[in-house]
PDB file of C-alpha atoms in Angstrom:
ATOM      1  CA  MET N 184      -5.941  19.092  -6.454  1.00  0.00           C
ATOM      2  CA  ASN N 185      -7.489  19.900  -9.789  1.00  0.00           C
ATOM      3  CA  SER N 186      -6.386  16.486 -11.042  1.00  0.00           C
ATOM      4  CA  TYR N 187      -9.375  14.947  -9.356  1.00  0.00           C
ATOM      5  CA  PRO N 188     -12.656  14.469 -11.217  1.00  0.00           C
ATOM      6  CA  ALA N 189     -15.157  17.314 -10.538  1.00  0.00           C
ATOM      7  CA  PRO N 190     -17.540  15.158  -8.376  1.00  0.00           C
ATOM      8  CA  ALA N 191     -14.605  14.497  -5.969  1.00  0.00           C
ATOM      9  CA  LEU N 192     -13.252  18.060  -5.677  1.00  0.00           C
ATOM     10  CA  ALA N 193     -15.635  19.422  -3.073  1.00  0.00           C
ATOM     11  CA  LEU N 194     -14.967  16.516  -0.717  1.00  0.00           C
ATOM     12  CA  VAL N 195     -11.189  16.833  -1.337  1.00  0.00           C
ATOM     13  CA  ARG N 196     -11.237  20.472  -0.530  1.00  0.00           C
ATOM     14  CA  THR N 197     -13.212  19.947   2.635  1.00  0.00           C
ATOM     15  CA  MET N 198     -11.041  17.106   3.863  1.00  0.00           C
ATOM     16  CA  THR N 199      -7.829  18.947   3.048  1.00  0.00           C
ATOM     17  CA  LEU N 200      -8.905  22.101   4.933  1.00  0.00           C
ATOM     18  CA  ALA N 201      -9.746  20.057   8.021  1.00  0.00           C
ATOM     19  CA  ALA N 202      -6.447  18.227   7.815  1.00  0.00           C
ATOM     20  CA  HIS N 203      -4.405  21.436   7.379  1.00  0.00           C
ATOM     21  CA  GLU N 204      -6.042  22.929  10.483  1.00  0.00           C
ATOM     22  CA  GLN N 205      -4.924  19.901  12.639  1.00  0.00           C
ATOM     23  CA  PRO N 206      -1.908  18.221  10.863  1.00  0.00           C
ATOM     24  CA  ALA N 207      -1.020  16.266  13.933  1.00  0.00           C
ATOM     25  CA  LYS N 208      -4.301  14.257  13.420  1.00  0.00           C
ATOM     26  CA  ALA N 209      -3.984  13.936   9.682  1.00  0.00           C
ATOM     27  CA  ILE N 210      -3.197  10.779   7.879  1.00  0.00           C
ATOM     28  CA  ALA N 211      -2.371  11.273   4.116  1.00  0.00           C
ATOM     29  CA  PHE N 212      -3.531   8.623   1.642  1.00  0.00           C
ATOM     30  CA  GLN N 213      -3.424   8.184  -2.089  1.00  0.00           C
ATOM     31  CA  GLY N 214      -6.807   8.518  -3.877  1.00  0.00           C
ATOM     32  CA  ALA N 215     -10.100  10.307  -3.849  1.00  0.00           C
ATOM     33  CA  PRO N 216     -12.468  10.239  -0.906  1.00  0.00           C
ATOM     34  CA  GLY N 217     -13.969   6.755  -0.778  1.00  0.00           C
ATOM     35  CA  ALA N 218     -10.829   4.907  -1.856  1.00  0.00           C
ATOM     36  CA  ASN N 219      -9.695   1.795  -0.048  1.00  0.00           C
ATOM     37  CA  SER N 220      -6.801   3.792   1.465  1.00  0.00           C
ATOM     38  CA  HIS N 221      -9.267   6.282   2.854  1.00  0.00           C
ATOM     39  CA  LEU N 222     -11.148   3.414   4.542  1.00  0.00           C
ATOM     40  CA  ALA N 223      -7.854   1.967   5.832  1.00  0.00           C
ATOM     41  CA  ALA N 224      -6.928   5.268   7.429  1.00  0.00           C
ATOM     42  CA  LEU N 225     -10.242   5.285   9.293  1.00  0.00           C
ATOM     43  CA  GLU N 226      -9.969   1.680  10.322  1.00  0.00           C
ATOM     44  CA  TYR N 227      -6.369   2.221  11.645  1.00  0.00           C
ATOM     45  CA  ASP N 228      -7.366   5.424  13.541  1.00  0.00           C
ATOM     46  CA  ALA N 229     -11.053   6.260  13.701  1.00  0.00           C
ATOM     47  CA  ASP N 230     -10.248   9.744  15.113  1.00  0.00           C
ATOM     48  CA  CYS N 231      -7.829  10.735  12.352  1.00  0.00           C
ATOM     49  CA  LEU N 232      -8.337  13.405   9.681  1.00  0.00           C
ATOM     50  CA  PRO N 233      -7.862  11.654   6.346  1.00  0.00           C
ATOM     51  CA  LEU N 234      -6.024  13.759   3.801  1.00  0.00           C
ATOM     52  CA  PRO N 235      -6.575  12.781   0.155  1.00  0.00           C
ATOM     53  CA  CYS N 236      -3.522  12.950  -2.118  1.00  0.00           C
ATOM     54  CA  PHE N 237      -3.469  12.313  -5.847  1.00  0.00           C
ATOM     55  CA  SER N 238      -0.348  10.069  -5.883  1.00  0.00           C
ATOM     56  CA  PHE N 239       1.692   8.039  -3.502  1.00  0.00           C
ATOM     57  CA  GLU N 240       4.486  10.593  -3.833  1.00  0.00           C
ATOM     58  CA  ASP N 241       2.069  13.303  -2.782  1.00  0.00           C
ATOM     59  CA  ALA N 242       0.962  11.329   0.295  1.00  0.00           C
ATOM     60  CA  ILE N 243       4.607  10.820   1.263  1.00  0.00           C
ATOM     61  CA  ASP N 244       5.457  14.500   0.599  1.00  0.00           C
ATOM     62  CA  ALA N 245       2.528  15.505   2.839  1.00  0.00           C
ATOM     63  CA  VAL N 246       4.226  13.820   5.779  1.00  0.00           C
ATOM     64  CA  LYS N 247       7.698  15.143   4.833  1.00  0.00           C
ATOM     65  CA  ASP N 248       6.424  18.795   4.707  1.00  0.00           C
ATOM     66  CA  GLY N 249       4.341  18.491   7.887  1.00  0.00           C
ATOM     67  CA  SER N 250       0.963  18.732   6.239  1.00  0.00           C
ATOM     68  CA  ALA N 251       0.172  15.310   7.827  1.00  0.00           C
ATOM     69  CA  ALA N 252       1.699  13.449  10.783  1.00  0.00           C
ATOM     70  CA  ARG N 253       1.359  10.041   9.119  1.00  0.00           C
ATOM     71  CA  ALA N 254       0.582   8.395   5.775  1.00  0.00           C
ATOM     72  CA  ILE N 255      -0.984   5.052   5.082  1.00  0.00           C
ATOM     73  CA  ILE N 256       0.273   3.319   1.947  1.00  0.00           C
ATOM     74  CA  PRO N 257      -0.727  -0.069   0.436  1.00  0.00           C
ATOM     75  CA  ILE N 258       2.279  -2.253  -0.245  1.00  0.00           C
ATOM     76  CA  GLU N 259       0.958  -5.666  -1.244  1.00  0.00           C
ATOM     77  CA  ASN N 260      -2.345  -7.537  -1.887  1.00  0.00           C
ATOM     78  CA  SER N 261      -3.106 -11.195  -1.380  1.00  0.00           C
ATOM     79  CA  LEU N 262      -4.352 -11.639  -4.961  1.00  0.00           C
ATOM     80  CA  HIS N 263      -2.326  -9.305  -6.981  1.00  0.00           C
ATOM     81  CA  GLY N 264       1.038  -9.104  -5.138  1.00  0.00           C
ATOM     82  CA  ARG N 265       3.213  -6.021  -4.658  1.00  0.00           C
ATOM     83  CA  VAL N 266       1.873  -2.612  -5.355  1.00  0.00           C
ATOM     84  CA  ALA N 267       3.894  -0.986  -8.172  1.00  0.00           C
ATOM     85  CA  ASP N 268       6.858   1.223  -7.261  1.00  0.00           C
ATOM     86  CA  ILE N 269       6.379   0.879  -3.491  1.00  0.00           C
ATOM     87  CA  HIS N 270       9.816  -0.792  -3.064  1.00  0.00           C
ATOM     88  CA  PHE N 271      11.382   2.260  -4.607  1.00  0.00           C
ATOM     89  CA  LEU N 272       9.242   4.958  -2.934  1.00  0.00           C
ATOM     90  CA  LEU N 273       9.627   3.655   0.678  1.00  0.00           C
ATOM     91  CA  PRO N 274      13.448   3.859   0.813  1.00  0.00           C
ATOM     92  CA  GLU N 275      13.515   7.215  -1.126  1.00  0.00           C
ATOM     93  CA  SER N 276      10.999   8.741   1.242  1.00  0.00           C
ATOM     94  CA  GLY N 277      13.264   8.893   4.305  1.00  0.00           C
ATOM     95  CA  LEU N 278      10.215   8.122   6.456  1.00  0.00           C
ATOM     96  CA  SER N 279       9.843   5.298   8.989  1.00  0.00           C
ATOM     97  CA  ILE N 280       7.358   2.488   9.007  1.00  0.00           C
ATOM     98  CA  ILE N 281       5.593   2.631  12.388  1.00  0.00           C
ATOM     99  CA  ALA N 282       2.730   0.222  11.884  1.00  0.00           C
ATOM    100  CA  GLU N 283       1.103  -2.285   9.539  1.00  0.00           C
ATOM    101  CA  HIS N 284      -2.586  -2.688   8.909  1.00  0.00           C
ATOM    102  CA  PHE N 285      -4.473  -5.415   7.095  1.00  0.00           C
ATOM    103  CA  MET N 286      -7.817  -4.765   5.482  1.00  0.00           C
ATOM    104  CA  PRO N 287     -10.243  -7.070   3.624  1.00  0.00           C
ATOM    105  CA  ILE N 288     -10.990  -5.637   0.192  1.00  0.00           C
ATOM    106  CA  ARG N 289     -14.441  -5.589  -1.320  1.00  0.00           C
ATOM    107  CA  HIS N 290     -14.865  -4.325  -4.790  1.00  0.00           C
ATOM    108  CA  CYS N 291     -18.145  -3.095  -6.134  1.00  0.00           C
ATOM    109  CA  LEU N 292     -18.977  -2.688  -9.853  1.00  0.00           C
ATOM    110  CA  MET N 293     -20.984   0.572 -10.196  1.00  0.00           C
ATOM    111  CA  ALA N 294     -22.382   2.580 -13.117  1.00  0.00           C
ATOM    112  CA  LYS N 295     -24.737   5.448 -13.872  1.00  0.00           C
ATOM    113  CA  SER N 296     -27.688   3.039 -14.569  1.00  0.00           C
ATOM    114  CA  ALA N 297     -28.717  -0.354 -13.240  1.00  0.00           C
ATOM    115  CA  ASP N 298     -29.701  -1.565 -16.711  1.00  0.00           C
ATOM    116  CA  ALA N 299     -26.662  -0.274 -18.641  1.00  0.00           C
ATOM    117  CA  GLU N 300     -24.929  -2.514 -21.120  1.00  0.00           C
ATOM    118  CA  LEU N 301     -21.376  -2.276 -19.695  1.00  0.00           C
ATOM    119  CA  LYS N 302     -18.354  -2.295 -22.028  1.00  0.00           C
ATOM    120  CA  THR N 303     -15.579  -0.887 -19.830  1.00  0.00           C
ATOM    121  CA  ALA N 304     -14.698  -0.866 -16.119  1.00  0.00           C
ATOM    122  CA  MET N 305     -12.362   1.802 -14.876  1.00  0.00           C
ATOM    123  CA  SER N 306     -10.229   1.434 -11.690  1.00  0.00           C
ATOM    124  CA  HIS N 307      -6.742   1.362 -10.193  1.00  0.00           C
ATOM    125  CA  PRO N 308      -4.608  -1.361 -11.815  1.00  0.00           C
ATOM    126  CA  GLN N 309      -4.415  -3.306  -8.569  1.00  0.00           C
ATOM    127  CA  ALA N 310      -8.231  -3.474  -8.309  1.00  0.00           C
ATOM    128  CA  LEU N 311      -8.521  -4.477 -11.962  1.00  0.00           C
ATOM    129  CA  GLY N 312      -6.040  -7.272 -11.365  1.00  0.00           C
ATOM    130  CA  GLN N 313      -7.999  -8.426  -8.300  1.00  0.00           C
ATOM    131  CA  CYS N 314     -11.192  -8.622 -10.501  1.00  0.00           C
ATOM    132  CA  ARG N 315      -9.732  -9.878 -13.750  1.00  0.00           C
ATOM    133  CA  HIS N 316     -11.618 -13.144 -13.909  1.00  0.00           C
ATOM    134  CA  TYR N 317     -14.998 -11.458 -13.298  1.00  0.00           C
ATOM    135  CA  LEU N 318     -14.303  -8.839 -15.938  1.00  0.00           C
ATOM    136  CA  ARG N 319     -13.108 -11.375 -18.514  1.00  0.00           C
ATOM    137  CA  SER N 320     -16.046 -13.647 -17.903  1.00  0.00           C
ATOM    138  CA  HIS N 321     -18.456 -10.683 -18.391  1.00  0.00           C
ATOM    139  CA  GLY N 322     -16.748  -9.273 -21.487  1.00  0.00           C
ATOM    140  CA  ILE N 323     -15.878  -5.957 -19.776  1.00  0.00           C
ATOM    141  CA  ILE N 324     -12.736  -4.274 -20.820  1.00  0.00           C
ATOM    142  CA  PRO N 325     -10.506  -3.022 -17.898  1.00  0.00           C
ATOM    143  CA  VAL N 326      -9.344   0.607 -18.035  1.00  0.00           C
ATOM    144  CA  ALA N 327      -6.613   1.807 -15.673  1.00  0.00           C
ATOM    145  CA  TYR N 328      -7.119   4.940 -13.592  1.00  0.00           C
ATOM    146  CA  ALA N 329      -5.223   6.666 -10.767  1.00  0.00           C
ATOM    147  CA  ASP N 330      -7.427   5.146  -7.929  1.00  0.00           C
ATOM    148  CA  THR N 331     -10.625   3.351  -7.348  1.00  0.00           C
ATOM    149  CA  ALA N 332     -12.747   6.108  -5.999  1.00  0.00           C
ATOM    150  CA  ALA N 333     -11.481   8.681  -8.471  1.00  0.00           C
ATOM    151  CA  ALA N 334     -12.560   6.248 -11.225  1.00  0.00           C
ATOM    152  CA  ALA N 335     -16.095   6.293  -9.704  1.00  0.00           C
ATOM    153  CA  ALA N 336     -16.057  10.038  -9.671  1.00  0.00           C
ATOM    154  CA  PHE N 337     -14.865  10.120 -13.307  1.00  0.00           C
ATOM    155  CA  VAL N 338     -17.677   7.780 -14.472  1.00  0.00           C
ATOM    156  CA  ALA N 339     -20.211   9.913 -12.537  1.00  0.00           C
ATOM    157  CA  ALA N 340     -18.963  13.090 -14.330  1.00  0.00           C
ATOM    158  CA  ASN N 341     -19.217  11.692 -17.823  1.00  0.00           C
ATOM    159  CA  ASP N 342     -22.116  10.731 -20.051  1.00  0.00           C
ATOM    160  CA  ASP N 343     -20.890   7.282 -21.213  1.00  0.00           C
ATOM    161  CA  THR N 344     -23.590   4.918 -19.817  1.00  0.00           C
ATOM    162  CA  SER N 345     -21.487   1.846 -20.920  1.00  0.00           C
ATOM    163  CA  ALA N 346     -18.676   2.791 -18.601  1.00  0.00           C
ATOM    164  CA  ALA N 347     -18.527   1.350 -15.082  1.00  0.00           C
ATOM    165  CA  ALA N 348     -16.104   1.750 -12.203  1.00  0.00           C
ATOM    166  CA  ILE N 349     -14.751  -0.717  -9.640  1.00  0.00           C
ATOM    167  CA  ALA N 350     -14.412   0.882  -6.178  1.00  0.00           C
ATOM    168  CA  PRO N 351     -15.399   0.395  -2.593  1.00  0.00           C
ATOM    169  CA  PRO N 352     -19.258   0.353  -2.122  1.00  0.00           C
ATOM    170  CA  ILE N 353     -19.082   3.748  -0.311  1.00  0.00           C
ATOM    171  CA  ALA N 354     -17.913   5.374  -3.595  1.00  0.00           C
ATOM    172  CA  ALA N 355     -21.254   4.688  -5.189  1.00  0.00           C
ATOM    173  CA  GLU N 356     -22.953   6.612  -2.379  1.00  0.00           C
ATOM    174  CA  LEU N 357     -20.469   9.514  -2.492  1.00  0.00           C
ATOM    175  CA  TYR N 358     -20.690  10.043  -6.337  1.00  0.00           C
ATOM    176  CA  GLY N 359     -24.258   9.080  -7.098  1.00  0.00           C
ATOM    177  CA  LEU N 360     -23.685   5.778  -8.907  1.00  0.00           C
ATOM    178  CA  VAL N 361     -25.749   2.609  -8.858  1.00  0.00           C
ATOM    179  CA  PRO N 362     -24.130  -0.551  -7.405  1.00  0.00           C
ATOM    180  CA  ILE N 363     -24.315  -3.367 -10.097  1.00  0.00           C
ATOM    181  CA  ASN N 364     -22.426  -6.169  -8.219  1.00  0.00           C
ATOM    182  CA  ASP N 365     -21.115  -5.664  -4.722  1.00  0.00           C
ATOM    183  CA  GLY N 366     -18.313  -8.246  -4.514  1.00  0.00           C
ATOM    184  CA  VAL N 367     -16.553  -8.694  -7.886  1.00  0.00           C
ATOM    185  CA  GLN N 368     -13.130  -9.530  -6.505  1.00  0.00           C
ATOM    186  CA  ASP N 369     -11.873 -12.949  -7.561  1.00  0.00           C
ATOM    187  CA  ASP N 370     -11.449 -14.270  -4.092  1.00  0.00           C
ATOM    188  CA  ALA N 371     -13.491 -13.581  -0.956  1.00  0.00           C
ATOM    189  CA  SER N 372     -10.303 -13.585   1.178  1.00  0.00           C
ATOM    190  CA  ASN N 373      -8.870 -10.667  -0.814  1.00  0.00           C
ATOM    191  CA  THR N 374      -6.795  -8.573   1.593  1.00  0.00           C
ATOM    192  CA  THR N 375      -4.407  -5.647   1.304  1.00  0.00           C
ATOM    193  CA  ARG N 376      -1.530  -4.881   3.626  1.00  0.00           C
ATOM    194  CA  PHE N 377      -0.860  -1.242   4.398  1.00  0.00           C
ATOM    195  CA  VAL N 378       2.030   0.357   6.244  1.00  0.00           C
ATOM    196  CA  VAL N 379       1.821   3.591   8.219  1.00  0.00           C
ATOM    197  CA  LEU N 380       4.683   6.037   7.666  1.00  0.00           C
ATOM    198  CA  SER N 381       5.965   8.813   9.934  1.00  0.00           C
ATOM    199  CA  ARG N 382       8.830  11.329   9.904  1.00  0.00           C
ATOM    200  CA  GLU N 383      10.224   9.770  13.101  1.00  0.00           C
ATOM    201  CA  PRO N 384      10.314   6.091  14.284  1.00  0.00           C
ATOM    202  CA  VAL N 385       8.262   5.175  17.315  1.00  0.00           C
ATOM    203  CA  SER N 386       9.716   3.751  20.508  1.00  0.00           C
ATOM    204  CA  ASN N 387       8.835   0.163  21.092  1.00  0.00           C
ATOM    205  CA  VAL N 388      10.237   0.061  24.653  1.00  0.00           C
ATOM    206  CA  GLY N 389       7.791  -1.730  26.853  1.00  0.00           C
ATOM    207  CA  VAL N 390       5.483  -2.663  23.918  1.00  0.00           C
ATOM    208  CA  THR N 391       3.862  -6.070  24.232  1.00  0.00           C
ATOM    209  CA  GLY N 392       3.465  -8.429  21.263  1.00  0.00           C
ATOM    210  CA  THR N 393       5.781  -9.503  18.484  1.00  0.00           C
ATOM    211  CA  LEU N 394       7.785  -6.773  16.732  1.00  0.00           C
ATOM    212  CA  MET N 395       8.474  -6.653  13.073  1.00  0.00           C
ATOM    213  CA  THR N 396      11.359  -4.959  11.241  1.00  0.00           C
ATOM    214  CA  THR N 397      11.267  -4.115   7.551  1.00  0.00           C
ATOM    215  CA  LEU N 398      14.575  -3.716   5.695  1.00  0.00           C
ATOM    216  CA  ILE N 399      16.061  -3.551   2.227  1.00  0.00           C
ATOM    217  CA  PHE N 400      19.499  -4.913   1.307  1.00  0.00           C
ATOM    218  CA  GLU N 401      21.721  -5.377  -1.741  1.00  0.00           C
ATOM    219  CA  VAL N 402      23.805  -8.499  -1.817  1.00  0.00           C
ATOM    220  CA  LYS N 403      27.338  -8.486  -3.256  1.00  0.00           C
ATOM    221  CA  ASN N 404      27.455  -9.787  -6.823  1.00  0.00           C
ATOM    222  CA  VAL N 405      29.351 -12.970  -5.966  1.00  0.00           C
ATOM    223  CA  PRO N 406      28.382 -16.717  -5.958  1.00  0.00           C
ATOM    224  CA  ALA N 407      26.087 -17.698  -3.014  1.00  0.00           C
ATOM    225  CA  ALA N 408      25.944 -14.266  -1.621  1.00  0.00           C
ATOM    226  CA  LEU N 409      22.221 -14.531  -0.801  1.00  0.00           C
ATOM    227  CA  TYR N 410      22.625 -17.945   0.676  1.00  0.00           C
ATOM    228  CA  LYS N 411      25.359 -16.759   2.970  1.00  0.00           C
ATOM    229  CA  ALA N 412      23.501 -13.507   3.855  1.00  0.00           C
ATOM    230  CA  MET N 413      20.456 -15.594   4.876  1.00  0.00           C
ATOM    231  CA  GLY N 414      22.489 -17.871   7.107  1.00  0.00           C
ATOM    232  CA  GLY N 415      22.688 -15.425   9.948  1.00  0.00           C
ATOM    233  CA  PHE N 416      18.968 -15.349  10.333  1.00  0.00           C
ATOM    234  CA  ALA N 417      18.742 -19.162  10.424  1.00  0.00           C
ATOM    235  CA  THR N 418      21.606 -19.658  12.920  1.00  0.00           C
ATOM    236  CA  ASN N 419      20.324 -16.995  15.279  1.00  0.00           C
ATOM    237  CA  GLY N 420      16.723 -18.219  15.092  1.00  0.00           C
ATOM    238  CA  VAL N 421      15.329 -15.021  13.592  1.00  0.00           C
ATOM    239  CA  ASN N 422      12.137 -15.725  11.561  1.00  0.00           C
ATOM    240  CA  MET N 423      11.926 -14.055   8.107  1.00  0.00           C
ATOM    241  CA  THR N 424       8.290 -13.613   7.076  1.00  0.00           C
ATOM    242  CA  LYS N 425       8.883 -11.966   3.702  1.00  0.00           C
ATOM    243  CA  LEU N 426      11.716 -11.836   1.136  1.00  0.00           C
ATOM    244  CA  GLU N 427      11.189 -10.255  -2.311  1.00  0.00           C
ATOM    245  CA  SER N 428      13.749  -9.369  -4.919  1.00  0.00           C
ATOM    246  CA  TYR N 429      13.667  -6.399  -7.337  1.00  0.00           C
ATOM    247  CA  GLN N 430      16.104  -4.624  -9.593  1.00  0.00           C
ATOM    248  CA  ASN N 431      17.091  -0.983  -8.892  1.00  0.00           C
ATOM    249  CA  GLY N 432      18.591   0.654 -11.890  1.00  0.00           C
ATOM    250  CA  ALA N 433      19.451  -0.582 -15.337  1.00  0.00           C
ATOM    251  CA  SER N 434      22.685  -2.492 -14.694  1.00  0.00           C
ATOM    252  CA  PHE N 435      20.941  -5.836 -13.664  1.00  0.00           C
ATOM    253  CA  ALA N 436      24.283  -6.575 -11.863  1.00  0.00           C
ATOM    254  CA  ALA N 437      23.113  -6.421  -8.326  1.00  0.00           C
ATOM    255  CA  THR N 438      19.754  -7.442  -6.902  1.00  0.00           C
ATOM    256  CA  GLU N 439      18.029  -5.692  -4.009  1.00  0.00           C
ATOM    257  CA  PHE N 440      15.767  -7.449  -1.541  1.00  0.00           C
ATOM    258  CA  PHE N 441      12.807  -6.277   0.537  1.00  0.00           C
ATOM    259  CA  ALA N 442      12.369  -8.284   3.729  1.00  0.00           C
ATOM    260  CA  ASP N 443      10.363  -8.454   6.911  1.00  0.00           C
ATOM    261  CA  ILE N 444      11.733 -10.193   9.979  1.00  0.00           C
ATOM    262  CA  GLU N 445      10.278 -10.860  13.387  1.00  0.00           C
ATOM    263  CA  GLY N 446      12.191  -9.008  16.045  1.00  0.00           C
ATOM    264  CA  ALA N 447      13.888  -5.625  16.447  1.00  0.00           C
ATOM    265  CA  PRO N 448      17.333  -4.124  16.660  1.00  0.00           C
ATOM    266  CA  GLY N 449      18.529  -4.365  20.307  1.00  0.00           C
ATOM    267  CA  ASP N 450      17.600  -8.013  20.512  1.00  0.00           C
ATOM    268  CA  PRO N 451      20.996  -9.795  20.517  1.00  0.00           C
ATOM    269  CA  ALA N 452      19.851 -12.451  18.037  1.00  0.00           C
ATOM    270  CA  VAL N 453      18.560  -9.842  15.630  1.00  0.00           C
ATOM    271  CA  ASP N 454      21.718  -7.746  15.950  1.00  0.00           C
ATOM    272  CA  ARG N 455      23.896 -10.760  15.185  1.00  0.00           C
ATOM    273  CA  ALA N 456      21.829 -11.647  12.212  1.00  0.00           C
ATOM    274  CA  LEU N 457      22.024  -8.144  10.867  1.00  0.00           C
ATOM    275  CA  ASP N 458      25.721  -7.903  11.403  1.00  0.00           C
ATOM    276  CA  GLU N 459      26.274 -11.088   9.400  1.00  0.00           C
ATOM    277  CA  LEU N 460      23.832  -9.732   6.745  1.00  0.00           C
ATOM    278  CA  ARG N 461      25.942  -6.507   6.380  1.00  0.00           C
ATOM    279  CA  PHE N 462      29.100  -8.563   5.896  1.00  0.00           C
ATOM    280  CA  HIS N 463      27.693 -10.165   2.813  1.00  0.00           C
ATOM    281  CA  CYS N 464      25.952  -7.045   1.363  1.00  0.00           C
ATOM    282  CA  ASN N 465      26.878  -3.836  -0.316  1.00  0.00           C
ATOM    283  CA  SER N 466      24.178  -2.060   1.725  1.00  0.00           C
ATOM    284  CA  VAL N 467      21.561  -2.711   4.352  1.00  0.00           C
ATOM    285  CA  ARG N 468      18.874  -0.177   5.315  1.00  0.00           C
ATOM    286  CA  LEU N 469      16.207  -0.560   8.073  1.00  0.00           C
ATOM    287  CA  LEU N 470      12.873   0.955   7.097  1.00  0.00           C
ATOM    288  CA  GLY N 471      11.154   0.630  10.427  1.00  0.00           C
ATOM    289  CA  THR N 472      10.170  -1.507  13.513  1.00  0.00           C
ATOM    290  CA  TYR N 473       6.547  -1.890  14.491  1.00  0.00           C
ATOM    291  CA  VAL N 474       4.147  -4.194  16.275  1.00  0.00           C
ATOM    292  CA  GLN N 475       3.061  -7.269  14.128  1.00  0.00           C
ATOM    293  CA  THR N 476      -0.719  -7.300  13.553  1.00  0.00           C
ATOM    294  CA  ARG N 477      -1.028 -10.088  10.933  1.00  0.00           C
ATOM    295  CA  ASN N 478      -2.973 -13.244  11.557  1.00  0.00           C
ATOM    296  CA  ARG N 479      -0.325 -15.938  12.154  1.00  0.00           C
ATOM    297  CA  GLY N 480      -2.772 -18.787  11.602  1.00  0.00           C
TER     298      GLY N 480
END
């Protein structure tokens, strides 16, 4: 907890105490109060008790040890792509994805004074990447920090008037900073996809709407392995909405893939596609099935 800047500590302590008293209502998130993940938790469940955690690992551990019933984790952004390390953390966590949540992201440049000559802007690397054109055009040097709201708290706690933070507008209110520009993201459609994690999967029996299943798999290191593995989805009419490759380990001999498909195990077409996938892979692991909430337009 002491890793947070001083202006955030009182809020962190208050929120942590409330969450610990009712862990069934708690949703763990990475960041200081006022971070985008904090806002996403409240959007997803307005009655929840958000539990701030310093790192993604801490948020996941809070669910694993029972301090929170759920965690909400950002996994990708429409401007800046995949959130670093998430593809490794999700499988290692042993938790199940039970929902997805999409949130428009608005970044505010804030500082200690409205007329300050700004030289640096501190924020999470994802936020800095989503504002890189603005920062470059204004000659402001990006400085990476653990999360957006904690960056605002850090700027508030220090005397450097040339330092700014990029965070949600609410962070300026929480930490006594002055909004300089409310909307410095490089694209107005900037959106982050979050997933909600739980110790146990949820039952989707009787659920209306399109179901999604997230999985990871490692293809065999033979010619056309991926082509053959994908064939089962095509021939069985299973729509794959995401496929992303990444390397796990230092051998570079086998590639792992992170995928989203429409449908769920138990559907004959999905089961056939997954059986064919397993035939062409060293490993296949399902990370969760949940209701699709994305805009299909």
